[in-house]
Structure formats: structure tokens, C-alpha cells
C-alpha positions as a printed NumPy array, in Angstrom:
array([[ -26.558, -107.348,    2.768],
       [ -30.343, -107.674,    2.396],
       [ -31.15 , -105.222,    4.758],
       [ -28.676, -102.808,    3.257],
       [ -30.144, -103.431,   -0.11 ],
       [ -33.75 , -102.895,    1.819],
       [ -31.986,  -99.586,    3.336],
       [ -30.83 ,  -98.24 ,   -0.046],
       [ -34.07 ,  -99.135,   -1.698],
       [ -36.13 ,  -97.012,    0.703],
       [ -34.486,  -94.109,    0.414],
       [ -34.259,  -93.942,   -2.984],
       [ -37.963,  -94.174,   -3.046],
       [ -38.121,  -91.276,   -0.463],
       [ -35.883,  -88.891,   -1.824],
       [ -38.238,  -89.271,   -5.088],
       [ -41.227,  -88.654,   -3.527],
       [ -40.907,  -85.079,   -2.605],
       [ -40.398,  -84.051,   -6.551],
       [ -43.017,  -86.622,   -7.966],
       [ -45.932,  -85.492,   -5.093],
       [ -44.954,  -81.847,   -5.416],
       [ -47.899,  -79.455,   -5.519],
       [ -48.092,  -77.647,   -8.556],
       [ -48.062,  -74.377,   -8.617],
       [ -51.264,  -72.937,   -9.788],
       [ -52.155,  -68.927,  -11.781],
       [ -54.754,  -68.478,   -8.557],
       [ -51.646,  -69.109,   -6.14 ],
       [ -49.555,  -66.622,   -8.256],
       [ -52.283,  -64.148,   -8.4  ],
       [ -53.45 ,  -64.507,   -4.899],
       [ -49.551,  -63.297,   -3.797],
       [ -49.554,  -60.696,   -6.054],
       [ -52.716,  -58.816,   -4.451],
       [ -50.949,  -59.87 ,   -0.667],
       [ -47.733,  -57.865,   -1.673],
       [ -49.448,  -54.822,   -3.234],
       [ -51.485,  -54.43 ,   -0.094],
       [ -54.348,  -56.93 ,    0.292],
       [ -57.561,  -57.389,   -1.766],
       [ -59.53 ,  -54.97 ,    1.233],
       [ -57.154,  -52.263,    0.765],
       [ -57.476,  -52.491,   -3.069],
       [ -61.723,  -52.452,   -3.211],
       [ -61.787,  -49.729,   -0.748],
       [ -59.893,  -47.48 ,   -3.463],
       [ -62.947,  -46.262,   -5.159],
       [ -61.098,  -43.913,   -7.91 ],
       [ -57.939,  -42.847,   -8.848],
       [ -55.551,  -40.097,  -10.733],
       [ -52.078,  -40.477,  -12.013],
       [ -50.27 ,  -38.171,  -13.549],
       [ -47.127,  -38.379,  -15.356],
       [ -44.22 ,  -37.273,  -17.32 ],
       [ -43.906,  -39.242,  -20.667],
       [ -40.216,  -39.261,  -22.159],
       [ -40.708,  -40.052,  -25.786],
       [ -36.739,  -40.592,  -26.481],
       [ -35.759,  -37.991,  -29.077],
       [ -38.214,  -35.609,  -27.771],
       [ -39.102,  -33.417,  -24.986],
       [ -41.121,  -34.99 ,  -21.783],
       [ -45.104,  -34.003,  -21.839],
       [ -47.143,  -34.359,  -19.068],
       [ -50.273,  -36.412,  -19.209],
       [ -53.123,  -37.494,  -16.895],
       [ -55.276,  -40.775,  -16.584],
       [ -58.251,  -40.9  ,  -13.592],
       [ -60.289,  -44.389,  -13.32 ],
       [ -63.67 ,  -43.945,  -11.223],
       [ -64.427,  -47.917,  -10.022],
       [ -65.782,  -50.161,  -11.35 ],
       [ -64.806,  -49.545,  -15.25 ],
       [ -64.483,  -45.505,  -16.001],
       [ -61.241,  -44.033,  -17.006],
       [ -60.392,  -40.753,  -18.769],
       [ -56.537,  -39.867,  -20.571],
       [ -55.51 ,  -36.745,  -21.316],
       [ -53.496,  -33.863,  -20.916],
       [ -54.028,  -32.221,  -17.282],
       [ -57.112,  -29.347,  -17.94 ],
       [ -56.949,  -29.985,  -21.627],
       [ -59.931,  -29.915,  -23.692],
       [ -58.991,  -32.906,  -25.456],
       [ -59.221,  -36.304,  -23.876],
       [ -60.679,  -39.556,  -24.41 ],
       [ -63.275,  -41.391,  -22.243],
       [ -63.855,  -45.118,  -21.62 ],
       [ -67.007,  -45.879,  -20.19 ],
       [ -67.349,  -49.846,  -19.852],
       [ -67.364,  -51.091,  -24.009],
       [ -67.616,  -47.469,  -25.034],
       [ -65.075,  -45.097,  -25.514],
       [ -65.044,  -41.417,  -26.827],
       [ -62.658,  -38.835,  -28.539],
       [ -63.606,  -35.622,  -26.513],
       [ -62.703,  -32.379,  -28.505],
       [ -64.157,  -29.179,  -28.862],
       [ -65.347,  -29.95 ,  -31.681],
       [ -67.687,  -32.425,  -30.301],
       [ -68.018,  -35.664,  -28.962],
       [ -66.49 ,  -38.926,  -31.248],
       [ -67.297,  -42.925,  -30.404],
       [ -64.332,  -44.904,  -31.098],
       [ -64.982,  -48.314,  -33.339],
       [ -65.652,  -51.303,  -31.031],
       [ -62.051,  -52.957,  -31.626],
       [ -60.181,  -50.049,  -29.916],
       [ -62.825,  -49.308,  -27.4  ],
       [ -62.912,  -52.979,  -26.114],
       [ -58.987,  -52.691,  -25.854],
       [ -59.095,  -49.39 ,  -24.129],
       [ -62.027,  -51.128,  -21.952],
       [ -59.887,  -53.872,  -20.66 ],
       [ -57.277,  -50.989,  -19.317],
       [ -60.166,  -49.066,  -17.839],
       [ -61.015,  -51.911,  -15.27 ],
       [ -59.551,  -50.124,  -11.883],
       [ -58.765,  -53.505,  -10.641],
       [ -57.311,  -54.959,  -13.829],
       [ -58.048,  -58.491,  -14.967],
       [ -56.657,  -60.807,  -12.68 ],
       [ -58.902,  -59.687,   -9.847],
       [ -62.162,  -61.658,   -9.8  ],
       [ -61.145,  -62.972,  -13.022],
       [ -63.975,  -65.842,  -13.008],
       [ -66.305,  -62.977,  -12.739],
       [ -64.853,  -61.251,  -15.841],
       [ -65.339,  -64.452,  -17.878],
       [ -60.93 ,  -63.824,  -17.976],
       [ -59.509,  -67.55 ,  -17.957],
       [ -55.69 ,  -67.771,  -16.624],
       [ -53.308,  -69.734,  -17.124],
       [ -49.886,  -70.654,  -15.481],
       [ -47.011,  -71.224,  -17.878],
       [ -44.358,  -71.451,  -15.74 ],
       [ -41.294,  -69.574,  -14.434],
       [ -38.941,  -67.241,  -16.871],
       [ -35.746,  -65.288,  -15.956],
       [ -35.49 ,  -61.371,  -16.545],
       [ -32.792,  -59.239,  -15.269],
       [ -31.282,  -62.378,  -13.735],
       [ -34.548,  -62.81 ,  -11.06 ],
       [ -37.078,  -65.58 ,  -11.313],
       [ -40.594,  -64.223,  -12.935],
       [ -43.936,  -66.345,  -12.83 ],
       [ -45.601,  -66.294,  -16.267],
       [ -49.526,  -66.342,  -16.539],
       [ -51.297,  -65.877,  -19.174],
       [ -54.997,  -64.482,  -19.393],
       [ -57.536,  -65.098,  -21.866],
       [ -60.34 ,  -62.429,  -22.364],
       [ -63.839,  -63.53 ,  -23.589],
       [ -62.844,  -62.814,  -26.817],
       [ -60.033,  -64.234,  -27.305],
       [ -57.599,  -61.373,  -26.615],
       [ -54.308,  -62.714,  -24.269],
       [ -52.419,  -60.775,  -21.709],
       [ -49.053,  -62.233,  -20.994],
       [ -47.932,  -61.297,  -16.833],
       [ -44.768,  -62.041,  -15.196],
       [ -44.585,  -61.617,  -11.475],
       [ -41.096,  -61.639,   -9.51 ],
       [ -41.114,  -64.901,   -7.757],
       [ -39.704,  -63.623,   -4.436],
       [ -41.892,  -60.476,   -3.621],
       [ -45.053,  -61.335,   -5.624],
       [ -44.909,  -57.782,   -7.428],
       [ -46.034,  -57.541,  -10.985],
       [ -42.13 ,  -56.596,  -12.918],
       [ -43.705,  -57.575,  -16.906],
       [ -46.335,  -57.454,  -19.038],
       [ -47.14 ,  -57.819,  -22.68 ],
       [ -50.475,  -57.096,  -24.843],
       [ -51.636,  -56.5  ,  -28.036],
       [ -51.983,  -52.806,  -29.28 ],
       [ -54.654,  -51.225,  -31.82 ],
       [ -54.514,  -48.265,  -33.169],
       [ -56.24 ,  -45.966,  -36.538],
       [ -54.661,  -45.407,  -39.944],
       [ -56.946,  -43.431,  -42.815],
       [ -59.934,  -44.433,  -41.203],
       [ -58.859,  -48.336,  -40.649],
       [ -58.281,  -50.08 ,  -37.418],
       [ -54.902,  -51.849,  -37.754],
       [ -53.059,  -54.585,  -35.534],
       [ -49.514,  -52.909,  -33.764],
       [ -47.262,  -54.61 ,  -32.528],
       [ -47.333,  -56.143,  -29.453],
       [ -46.691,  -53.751,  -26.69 ],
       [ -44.503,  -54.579,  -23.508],
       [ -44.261,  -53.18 ,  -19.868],
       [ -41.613,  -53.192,  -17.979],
       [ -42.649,  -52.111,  -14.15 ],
       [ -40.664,  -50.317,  -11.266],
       [ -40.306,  -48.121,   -8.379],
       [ -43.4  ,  -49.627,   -6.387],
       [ -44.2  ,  -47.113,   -3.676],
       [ -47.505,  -46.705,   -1.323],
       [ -50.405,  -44.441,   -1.827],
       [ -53.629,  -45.179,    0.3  ],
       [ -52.675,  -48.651,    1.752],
       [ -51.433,  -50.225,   -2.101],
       [ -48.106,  -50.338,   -3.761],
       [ -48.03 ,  -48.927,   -7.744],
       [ -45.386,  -48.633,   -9.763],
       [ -44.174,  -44.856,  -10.301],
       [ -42.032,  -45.687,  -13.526],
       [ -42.606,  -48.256,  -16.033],
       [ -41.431,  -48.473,  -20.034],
       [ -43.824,  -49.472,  -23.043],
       [ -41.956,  -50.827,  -25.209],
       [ -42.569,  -51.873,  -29.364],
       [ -40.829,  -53.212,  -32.136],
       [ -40.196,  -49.062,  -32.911],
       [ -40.828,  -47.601,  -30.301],
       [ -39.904,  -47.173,  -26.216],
       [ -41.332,  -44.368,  -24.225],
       [ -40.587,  -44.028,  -20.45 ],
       [ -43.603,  -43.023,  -17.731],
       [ -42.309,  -41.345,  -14.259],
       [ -45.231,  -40.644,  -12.142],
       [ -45.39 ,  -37.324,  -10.636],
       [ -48.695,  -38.064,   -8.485],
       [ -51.075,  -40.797,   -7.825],
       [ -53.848,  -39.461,   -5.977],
       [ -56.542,  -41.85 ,   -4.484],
       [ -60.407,  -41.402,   -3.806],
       [ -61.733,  -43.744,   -1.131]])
């Protein structure tokens, strides 16, 4: 009977060990899949600049085409394709091209449109980028398993990710949105993504349809090219 009890004992103790000594997971582990599945962190560096273009369907009304082009490290231009009218992000600073002239955006909206103009985004070299993440655990969306991390800019600003917890890709992601009324920067509301269709282009996997999403609004993005500079 003693050695039973001694029998019983020890694997109770065993069986609890695996869940009590479990590593936790960690935002680095999460984030260090995530560049694996797009493609690897060499294939990603060696893409020096890129253009997407794309159809936006602004439900209600008819689909426009408009193009964004990022030149690495922190360049990026909007617009639509040949137009005259565009706006440019250059690191902090950010203009309102028209031919009228040449408009700097206040600091507030040019810092958000700064943060989007990063051609690797914020999770790569992070530590660099004075970005601090942080793992918040696992969430469910459309019934699949979605890592949550959250990332906290130098100023305070948070980026909410969720990666799919089987193939690493990014499927969600929420920030906050700025924007100008009568000559006053005011606070939107918080603006989600919703990411799909991941296909190659030059040795990395992007989404070529995603949906932004608002308390009043949803627009849908289809890519119709993503061409790559190396």
C-alpha cells in the first residue's frame, strides 16, 4: 500500500510539472515566426522599395484606384496613380503635395503617417525603434487561435497585432486614427485591419486584400500590383 501511495504521489507530481515549468511564450517568439512565415528577415531587408496599388471599395460608392510606394528606410508617398495630388512622408515630416504648392502637415498626423511609412513596420528591430512589445496572450477570431501583442511607440501611441497561431501570418490589427476638421487635429476612432489573401512578390508574402474598419465606416483594399525594388 505504501508503495502504491509512493506510486500515485509521483505521478501526480509529474503530470504537474509540464504545466507549472512551461515556457512562456514571449512577443519576440511571436514576432520572430511572423518574419519566418512571410519569408525570412534576409528576404525582407533586401526589398529596398516598394509600390502597391489598389482598388478601394468605399461601400455605397464606386471603387477608385489609389497608389502608395515606400523607398527604405522611412519614405512613403499615397496618392492617386500620376495624379498631381499626393502626400509625402519623409521620416517625422509629411507634406500635402498640390499644384498649388507644397503643405507640411501638423506634427500629430505626420508622426502617425510616419509610423506607417517605416517599410519594415514596427515589430522589426523594434529595440532599435525605441517600440516596446508586449505579449497579451491568445484571442479567437473567425474560430482560429490569434496571438495578441501589443506595441508601445516612444510616445506613447499603442498598436494592437494579432497573428494566426498556426501559420505565424499577421490576420489583425488595430490603431489609433487622426485626422483634420476646420483647421483642428481631432482623435477618430480607432481603426481596425482585417488581413487576407497573402501571396509572394520578390521572396515575401503580403496581403492583397485587407478591410479598415471604424465605428462608421468599412472600406475594402484589393491589390492590383505590388511591385518590388531590390
Amino acid at each position: 500500500h505504501i508503495s502504491y501511495l509512493y506510486l500515485m504521489m509521483s505521478l501526480c507530481i509529474s503530470s504537474s510539472l509540464p504545466g507549472s515549468m512551461k515556457k512562456e511564450t514571449t512577443a519576440e517568439e511571436i514576432v520572430e515566426a511572423y518574419i519566418k512565415a512571410i519569408g525570412g528577415i534576409d528576404a525582407i531587408k533586401a526589398v529596398t522599395g516598394k509600390r502597391v496599388a489598389y482598388h478601394v471599395h468605399m461601400f455605397g460608392n464606386e471603387a477608385f484606384l489609389m497608389e502608395r510606394s515606400w523607398t527604405r528606410p522611412n519614405s512613403m508617398k499615397t496618392g492617386r496613380p500620376g495624379g498631381s495630388t499626393y502626400t509625402l512622408t519623409e521620416g517625422e515630416r509629411t507634406w500635402r503635395i498640390t499644384q498649388e504648392g507644397r503643405q507640411e502637415l501638423p506634427p500629430l498626423i505626420a508622426q502617425s503617417l510616419g509610423r506607417q511609412a517605416d517599410i519594415d513596420g514596427p515589430l522589426i528591430d523594434h529595440e532599435q525603434k525605441g517600440v516596446t512589445l508586449l505579449y497579451s496572450g491568445t484571442v479567437q477570431y473567425d474560430m482560429v487561435d490569434l496571438h495578441q501583442i501589443t506595441a508601445t511607440f516612444l510616445d506613447g501611441v499603442q498598436w494592437e497585432f494579432y497573428f494566426d497561431a498556426v501559420t505565424g501570418l499577421l490576420r489583425r490589427m488595430t490603431q489609433p486614427s487622426f485626422y483634420m476638421q476646420n483647421n483642428q487635429i481631432r482623435k477618430g476612432a480607432d481603426a481596425h485591419y482585417f488581413y487576407y489573401d497573402y501571396k509572394v512578390v520578390g521572396g515575401v508574402l503580403y496581403p492583397h486584400l485587407w478591410i479598415q474598419s471604424t465605428d462608421n465606416h468599412t472600406h475594402l483594399f484589393v491589390v492590383e500590383e505590388i511591385e518590388i525594388q531590390e
